Amino acid sequence: RAIDSILAKEPEANIMLMGDLNDNPTNTSITKVLQATGKIDKVGATELYNPWVDYYNRGIGTLAYQDAWALFDQIMLSKNILNKSAAGHFRFYKANIFKREDMIQSSGRYKGYPKRTYDFDSYISGFSDHFPTYITLIKALE
């Protein structure tokens, strides 16, 4: 509702919605409720671009559960942030999942998963059970 209200008053607003959404990029809560699409050239004025759809469709995720990857950690963007011709403004360039070797569980039942801080009651000195996501924005030199 907040995004809808902002875009109704200011169609060229630069909006980023981000977080652990507890749903994958193709779930109804993302595609219908948030009106997010993974096709950058199909984003309408009141819709959001979700660069994580392609990652998810290729089986790439930010967390694993029962040997299946999910991608709950998403960053979505309003149409104006995609505008390549907007002089003097930052625009979307690419999306990435951040994962270093020390962030990946190297052995045991969670091998290959994000390295957790705890495995039940045992402290294993990890970071999180999710890999973080980030986007890169660029700005044309003036």
PDB file of N, CA and C in Angstrom, residues 18-70:
ATOM      1  N   MET A  18      13.312  -4.187   0.205  1.00  0.00           N
ATOM      2  CA  MET A  18      14.285  -5.249   0.446  1.00  0.00           C
ATOM      3  C   MET A  18      14.050  -5.929   1.779  1.00  0.00           C
ATOM      4  N   GLY A  19      14.492  -7.180   1.831  1.00  0.00           N
ATOM      5  CA  GLY A  19      14.429  -7.899   3.090  1.00  0.00           C
ATOM      6  C   GLY A  19      14.282  -9.389   2.903  1.00  0.00           C
ATOM      7  N   ASP A  20      14.179 -10.082   4.023  1.00  0.00           N
ATOM      8  CA  ASP A  20      13.868 -11.508   4.047  1.00  0.00           C
ATOM      9  C   ASP A  20      12.351 -11.587   3.979  1.00  0.00           C
ATOM     10  N   LEU A  21      11.828 -11.904   2.807  1.00  0.00           N
ATOM     11  CA  LEU A  21      10.384 -11.857   2.585  1.00  0.00           C
ATOM     12  C   LEU A  21       9.678 -13.177   2.888  1.00  0.00           C
ATOM     13  N   ASN A  22      10.430 -14.195   3.293  1.00  0.00           N
ATOM     14  CA  ASN A  22       9.871 -15.516   3.593  1.00  0.00           C
ATOM     15  C   ASN A  22       9.072 -16.112   2.443  1.00  0.00           C
ATOM     16  N   ASP A  23       9.336 -15.670   1.240  1.00  0.00           N
ATOM     17  CA  ASP A  23       8.740 -16.220   0.029  1.00  0.00           C
ATOM     18  C   ASP A  23       9.759 -16.115  -1.091  1.00  0.00           C
ATOM     19  N   ASN A  24       9.620 -16.975  -2.083  1.00  0.00           N
ATOM     20  CA  ASN A  24      10.488 -16.959  -3.251  1.00  0.00           C
ATOM     21  C   ASN A  24       9.994 -15.941  -4.276  1.00  0.00           C
ATOM     22  N   PRO A  25      10.835 -15.549  -5.215  1.00  0.00           N
ATOM     23  CA  PRO A  25      10.455 -14.526  -6.202  1.00  0.00           C
ATOM     24  C   PRO A  25       9.243 -14.875  -7.065  1.00  0.00           C
ATOM     25  N   THR A  26       8.900 -16.157  -7.152  1.00  0.00           N
ATOM     26  CA  THR A  26       7.771 -16.562  -7.992  1.00  0.00           C
ATOM     27  C   THR A  26       6.487 -16.801  -7.206  1.00  0.00           C
ATOM     28  N   ASN A  27       6.531 -16.607  -5.892  1.00  0.00           N
ATOM     29  CA  ASN A  27       5.327 -16.785  -5.078  1.00  0.00           C
ATOM     30  C   ASN A  27       4.327 -15.654  -5.321  1.00  0.00           C
ATOM     31  N   THR A  28       3.053 -15.959  -5.119  1.00  0.00           N
ATOM     32  CA  THR A  28       1.970 -15.002  -5.345  1.00  0.00           C
ATOM     33  C   THR A  28       2.150 -13.713  -4.546  1.00  0.00           C
ATOM     34  N   SER A  29       2.656 -13.818  -3.328  1.00  0.00           N
ATOM     35  CA  SER A  29       2.849 -12.617  -2.507  1.00  0.00           C
ATOM     36  C   SER A  29       3.795 -11.627  -3.182  1.00  0.00           C
ATOM     37  N   ILE A  30       4.710 -12.119  -3.980  1.00  0.00           N
ATOM     38  CA  ILE A  30       5.675 -11.269  -4.679  1.00  0.00           C
ATOM     39  C   ILE A  30       5.133 -10.832  -6.038  1.00  0.00           C
ATOM     40  N   THR A  31       4.654 -11.792  -6.823  1.00  0.00           N
ATOM     41  CA  THR A  31       4.226 -11.482  -8.194  1.00  0.00           C
ATOM     42  C   THR A  31       2.893 -10.742  -8.277  1.00  0.00           C
ATOM     43  N   LYS A  32       1.966 -11.083  -7.414  1.00  0.00           N
ATOM     44  CA  LYS A  32       0.636 -10.455  -7.477  1.00  0.00           C
ATOM     45  C   LYS A  32       0.479  -9.315  -6.481  1.00  0.00           C
ATOM     46  N   VAL A  33       0.801  -9.554  -5.214  1.00  0.00           N
ATOM     47  CA  VAL A  33       0.599  -8.539  -4.181  1.00  0.00           C
ATOM     48  C   VAL A  33       1.573  -7.369  -4.374  1.00  0.00           C
ATOM     49  N   LEU A  34       2.870  -7.682  -4.534  1.00  0.00           N
ATOM     50  CA  LEU A  34       3.863  -6.620  -4.722  1.00  0.00           C
ATOM     51  C   LEU A  34       4.004  -6.200  -6.183  1.00  0.00           C
ATOM     52  N   GLN A  35       3.368  -6.942  -7.067  1.00  0.00           N
ATOM     53  CA  GLN A  35       3.425  -6.670  -8.503  1.00  0.00           C
ATOM     54  C   GLN A  35       4.865  -6.573  -8.996  1.00  0.00           C
ATOM     55  N   ALA A  36       5.643  -7.600  -8.679  1.00  0.00           N
ATOM     56  CA  ALA A  36       7.046  -7.635  -9.068  1.00  0.00           C
ATOM     57  C   ALA A  36       7.246  -8.633 -10.206  1.00  0.00           C
ATOM     58  N   THR A  37       8.017  -8.226 -11.186  1.00  0.00           N
ATOM     59  CA  THR A  37       8.312  -9.064 -12.338  1.00  0.00           C
ATOM     60  C   THR A  37       9.819  -9.203 -12.511  1.00  0.00           C
ATOM     61  N   GLY A  38      10.223 -10.302 -13.091  1.00  0.00           N
ATOM     62  CA  GLY A  38      11.635 -10.531 -13.348  1.00  0.00           C
ATOM     63  C   GLY A  38      12.070 -10.077 -14.732  1.00  0.00           C
ATOM     64  N   LYS A  39      11.168  -9.513 -15.478  1.00  0.00           N
ATOM     65  CA  LYS A  39      11.479  -9.055 -16.842  1.00  0.00           C
ATOM     66  C   LYS A  39      11.660  -7.535 -16.821  1.00  0.00           C
ATOM     67  N   ILE A  40      12.895  -7.103 -16.935  1.00  0.00           N
ATOM     68  CA  ILE A  40      13.231  -5.689 -16.789  1.00  0.00           C
ATOM     69  C   ILE A  40      12.527  -4.816 -17.835  1.00  0.00           C
ATOM     70  N   ASP A  41      12.311  -5.350 -19.019  1.00  0.00           N
ATOM     71  CA  ASP A  41      11.670  -4.575 -20.079  1.00  0.00           C
ATOM     72  C   ASP A  41      10.143  -4.591 -19.998  1.00  0.00           C
ATOM     73  N   LYS A  42       9.596  -5.304 -19.032  1.00  0.00           N
ATOM     74  CA  LYS A  42       8.137  -5.400 -18.869  1.00  0.00           C
ATOM     75  C   LYS A  42       7.619  -4.690 -17.624  1.00  0.00           C
ATOM     76  N   VAL A  43       8.478  -3.986 -16.893  1.00  0.00           N
ATOM     77  CA  VAL A  43       8.065  -3.333 -15.647  1.00  0.00           C
ATOM     78  C   VAL A  43       7.163  -2.145 -15.960  1.00  0.00           C
ATOM     79  N   GLY A  44       5.955  -2.178 -15.433  1.00  0.00           N
ATOM     80  CA  GLY A  44       5.016  -1.085 -15.615  1.00  0.00           C
ATOM     81  C   GLY A  44       5.250   0.020 -14.592  1.00  0.00           C
ATOM     82  N   ALA A  45       4.548   1.105 -14.757  1.00  0.00           N
ATOM     83  CA  ALA A  45       4.729   2.288 -13.905  1.00  0.00           C
ATOM     84  C   ALA A  45       4.465   2.011 -12.429  1.00  0.00           C
ATOM     85  N   THR A  46       3.572   1.091 -12.119  1.00  0.00           N
ATOM     86  CA  THR A  46       3.243   0.802 -10.720  1.00  0.00           C
ATOM     87  C   THR A  46       3.792  -0.542 -10.257  1.00  0.00           C
ATOM     88  N   GLU A  47       4.665  -1.125 -11.045  1.00  0.00           N
ATOM     89  CA  GLU A  47       5.230  -2.428 -10.713  1.00  0.00           C
ATOM     90  C   GLU A  47       6.670  -2.290 -10.224  1.00  0.00           C
ATOM     91  N   LEU A  48       7.200  -3.397  -9.746  1.00  0.00           N
ATOM     92  CA  LEU A  48       8.582  -3.453  -9.284  1.00  0.00           C
ATOM     93  C   LEU A  48       9.357  -4.448 -10.135  1.00  0.00           C
ATOM     94  N   TYR A  49      10.645  -4.205 -10.269  1.00  0.00           N
ATOM     95  CA  TYR A  49      11.526  -5.159 -10.938  1.00  0.00           C
ATOM     96  C   TYR A  49      12.177  -6.029  -9.870  1.00  0.00           C
ATOM     97  N   ASN A  50      12.130  -7.337 -10.076  1.00  0.00           N
ATOM     98  CA  ASN A  50      12.728  -8.283  -9.141  1.00  0.00           C
ATOM     99  C   ASN A  50      13.838  -9.052  -9.857  1.00  0.00           C
ATOM    100  N   PRO A  51      15.095  -8.636  -9.686  1.00  0.00           N
ATOM    101  CA  PRO A  51      16.195  -9.288 -10.389  1.00  0.00           C
ATOM    102  C   PRO A  51      16.495 -10.706  -9.918  1.00  0.00           C
ATOM    103  N   TRP A  52      15.809 -11.169  -8.887  1.00  0.00           N
ATOM    104  CA  TRP A  52      16.105 -12.483  -8.318  1.00  0.00           C
ATOM    105  C   TRP A  52      15.331 -13.618  -8.970  1.00  0.00           C
ATOM    106  N   VAL A  53      14.379 -13.306  -9.834  1.00  0.00           N
ATOM    107  CA  VAL A  53      13.572 -14.341 -10.479  1.00  0.00           C
ATOM    108  C   VAL A  53      14.456 -15.284 -11.292  1.00  0.00           C
ATOM    109  N   ASP A  54      15.357 -14.722 -12.084  1.00  0.00           N
ATOM    110  CA  ASP A  54      16.235 -15.548 -12.914  1.00  0.00           C
ATOM    111  C   ASP A  54      17.138 -16.431 -12.051  1.00  0.00           C
ATOM    112  N   TYR A  55      17.701 -15.876 -10.991  1.00  0.00           N
ATOM    113  CA  TYR A  55      18.528 -16.673 -10.072  1.00  0.00           C
ATOM    114  C   TYR A  55      17.716 -17.876  -9.563  1.00  0.00           C
ATOM    115  N   TYR A  56      16.534 -17.579  -9.061  1.00  0.00           N
ATOM    116  CA  TYR A  56      15.694 -18.626  -8.479  1.00  0.00           C
ATOM    117  C   TYR A  56      15.331 -19.690  -9.519  1.00  0.00           C
ATOM    118  N   ASN A  57      14.977 -19.258 -10.719  1.00  0.00           N
ATOM    119  CA  ASN A  57      14.612 -20.200 -11.778  1.00  0.00           C
ATOM    120  C   ASN A  57      15.788 -21.094 -12.187  1.00  0.00           C
ATOM    121  N   ARG A  58      17.012 -20.638 -11.930  1.00  0.00           N
ATOM    122  CA  ARG A  58      18.205 -21.441 -12.219  1.00  0.00           C
ATOM    123  C   ARG A  58      18.636 -22.284 -11.016  1.00  0.00           C
ATOM    124  N   GLY A  59      17.840 -22.279  -9.945  1.00  0.00           N
ATOM    125  CA  GLY A  59      18.140 -23.089  -8.772  1.00  0.00           C
ATOM    126  C   GLY A  59      19.130 -22.460  -7.814  1.00  0.00           C
ATOM    127  N   ILE A  60      19.360 -21.168  -7.947  1.00  0.00           N
ATOM    128  CA  ILE A  60      20.283 -20.447  -7.073  1.00  0.00           C
ATOM    129  C   ILE A  60      19.480 -19.782  -5.967  1.00  0.00           C
ATOM    130  N   GLY A  61      19.963 -19.896  -4.732  1.00  0.00           N
ATOM    131  CA  GLY A  61      19.224 -19.324  -3.613  1.00  0.00           C
ATOM    132  C   GLY A  61      20.115 -18.709  -2.567  1.00  0.00           C
ATOM    133  N   THR A  62      19.479 -18.227  -1.516  1.00  0.00           N
ATOM    134  CA  THR A  62      20.192 -17.614  -0.398  1.00  0.00           C
ATOM    135  C   THR A  62      20.110 -18.456   0.869  1.00  0.00           C
ATOM    136  N   LEU A  63      19.246 -19.444   0.879  1.00  0.00           N
ATOM    137  CA  LEU A  63      19.146 -20.364   2.006  1.00  0.00           C
ATOM    138  C   LEU A  63      18.717 -21.720   1.493  1.00  0.00           C
ATOM    139  N   ALA A  64      19.075 -22.738   2.217  1.00  0.00           N
ATOM    140  CA  ALA A  64      18.718 -24.093   1.809  1.00  0.00           C
ATOM    141  C   ALA A  64      17.933 -24.765   2.928  1.00  0.00           C
ATOM    142  N   TYR A  65      16.967 -25.569   2.511  1.00  0.00           N
ATOM    143  CA  TYR A  65      16.164 -26.312   3.470  1.00  0.00           C
ATOM    144  C   TYR A  65      15.837 -27.658   2.831  1.00  0.00           C
ATOM    145  N   GLN A  66      16.192 -28.739   3.498  1.00  0.00           N
ATOM    146  CA  GLN A  66      15.969 -30.102   3.010  1.00  0.00           C
ATOM    147  C   GLN A  66      16.486 -30.275   1.584  1.00  0.00           C
ATOM    148  N   ASP A  67      17.705 -29.797   1.363  1.00  0.00           N
ATOM    149  CA  ASP A  67      18.420 -29.911   0.087  1.00  0.00           C
ATOM    150  C   ASP A  67      17.752 -29.187  -1.085  1.00  0.00           C
ATOM    151  N   ALA A  68      16.943 -28.202  -0.800  1.00  0.00           N
ATOM    152  CA  ALA A  68      16.354 -27.362  -1.847  1.00  0.00           C
ATOM    153  C   ALA A  68      16.695 -25.907  -1.541  1.00  0.00           C
ATOM    154  N   TRP A  69      17.101 -25.168  -2.556  1.00  0.00           N
ATOM    155  CA  TRP A  69      17.441 -23.760  -2.371  1.00  0.00           C
ATOM    156  C   TRP A  69      16.205 -22.886  -2.473  1.00  0.00           C
ATOM    157  N   ALA A  70      16.131 -21.898  -1.605  1.00  0.00           N
ATOM    158  CA  ALA A  70      15.078 -20.883  -1.626  1.00  0.00           C
ATOM    159  C   ALA A  70      15.761 -19.522  -1.738  1.00  0.00           C
TER     160      ALA A  70
END
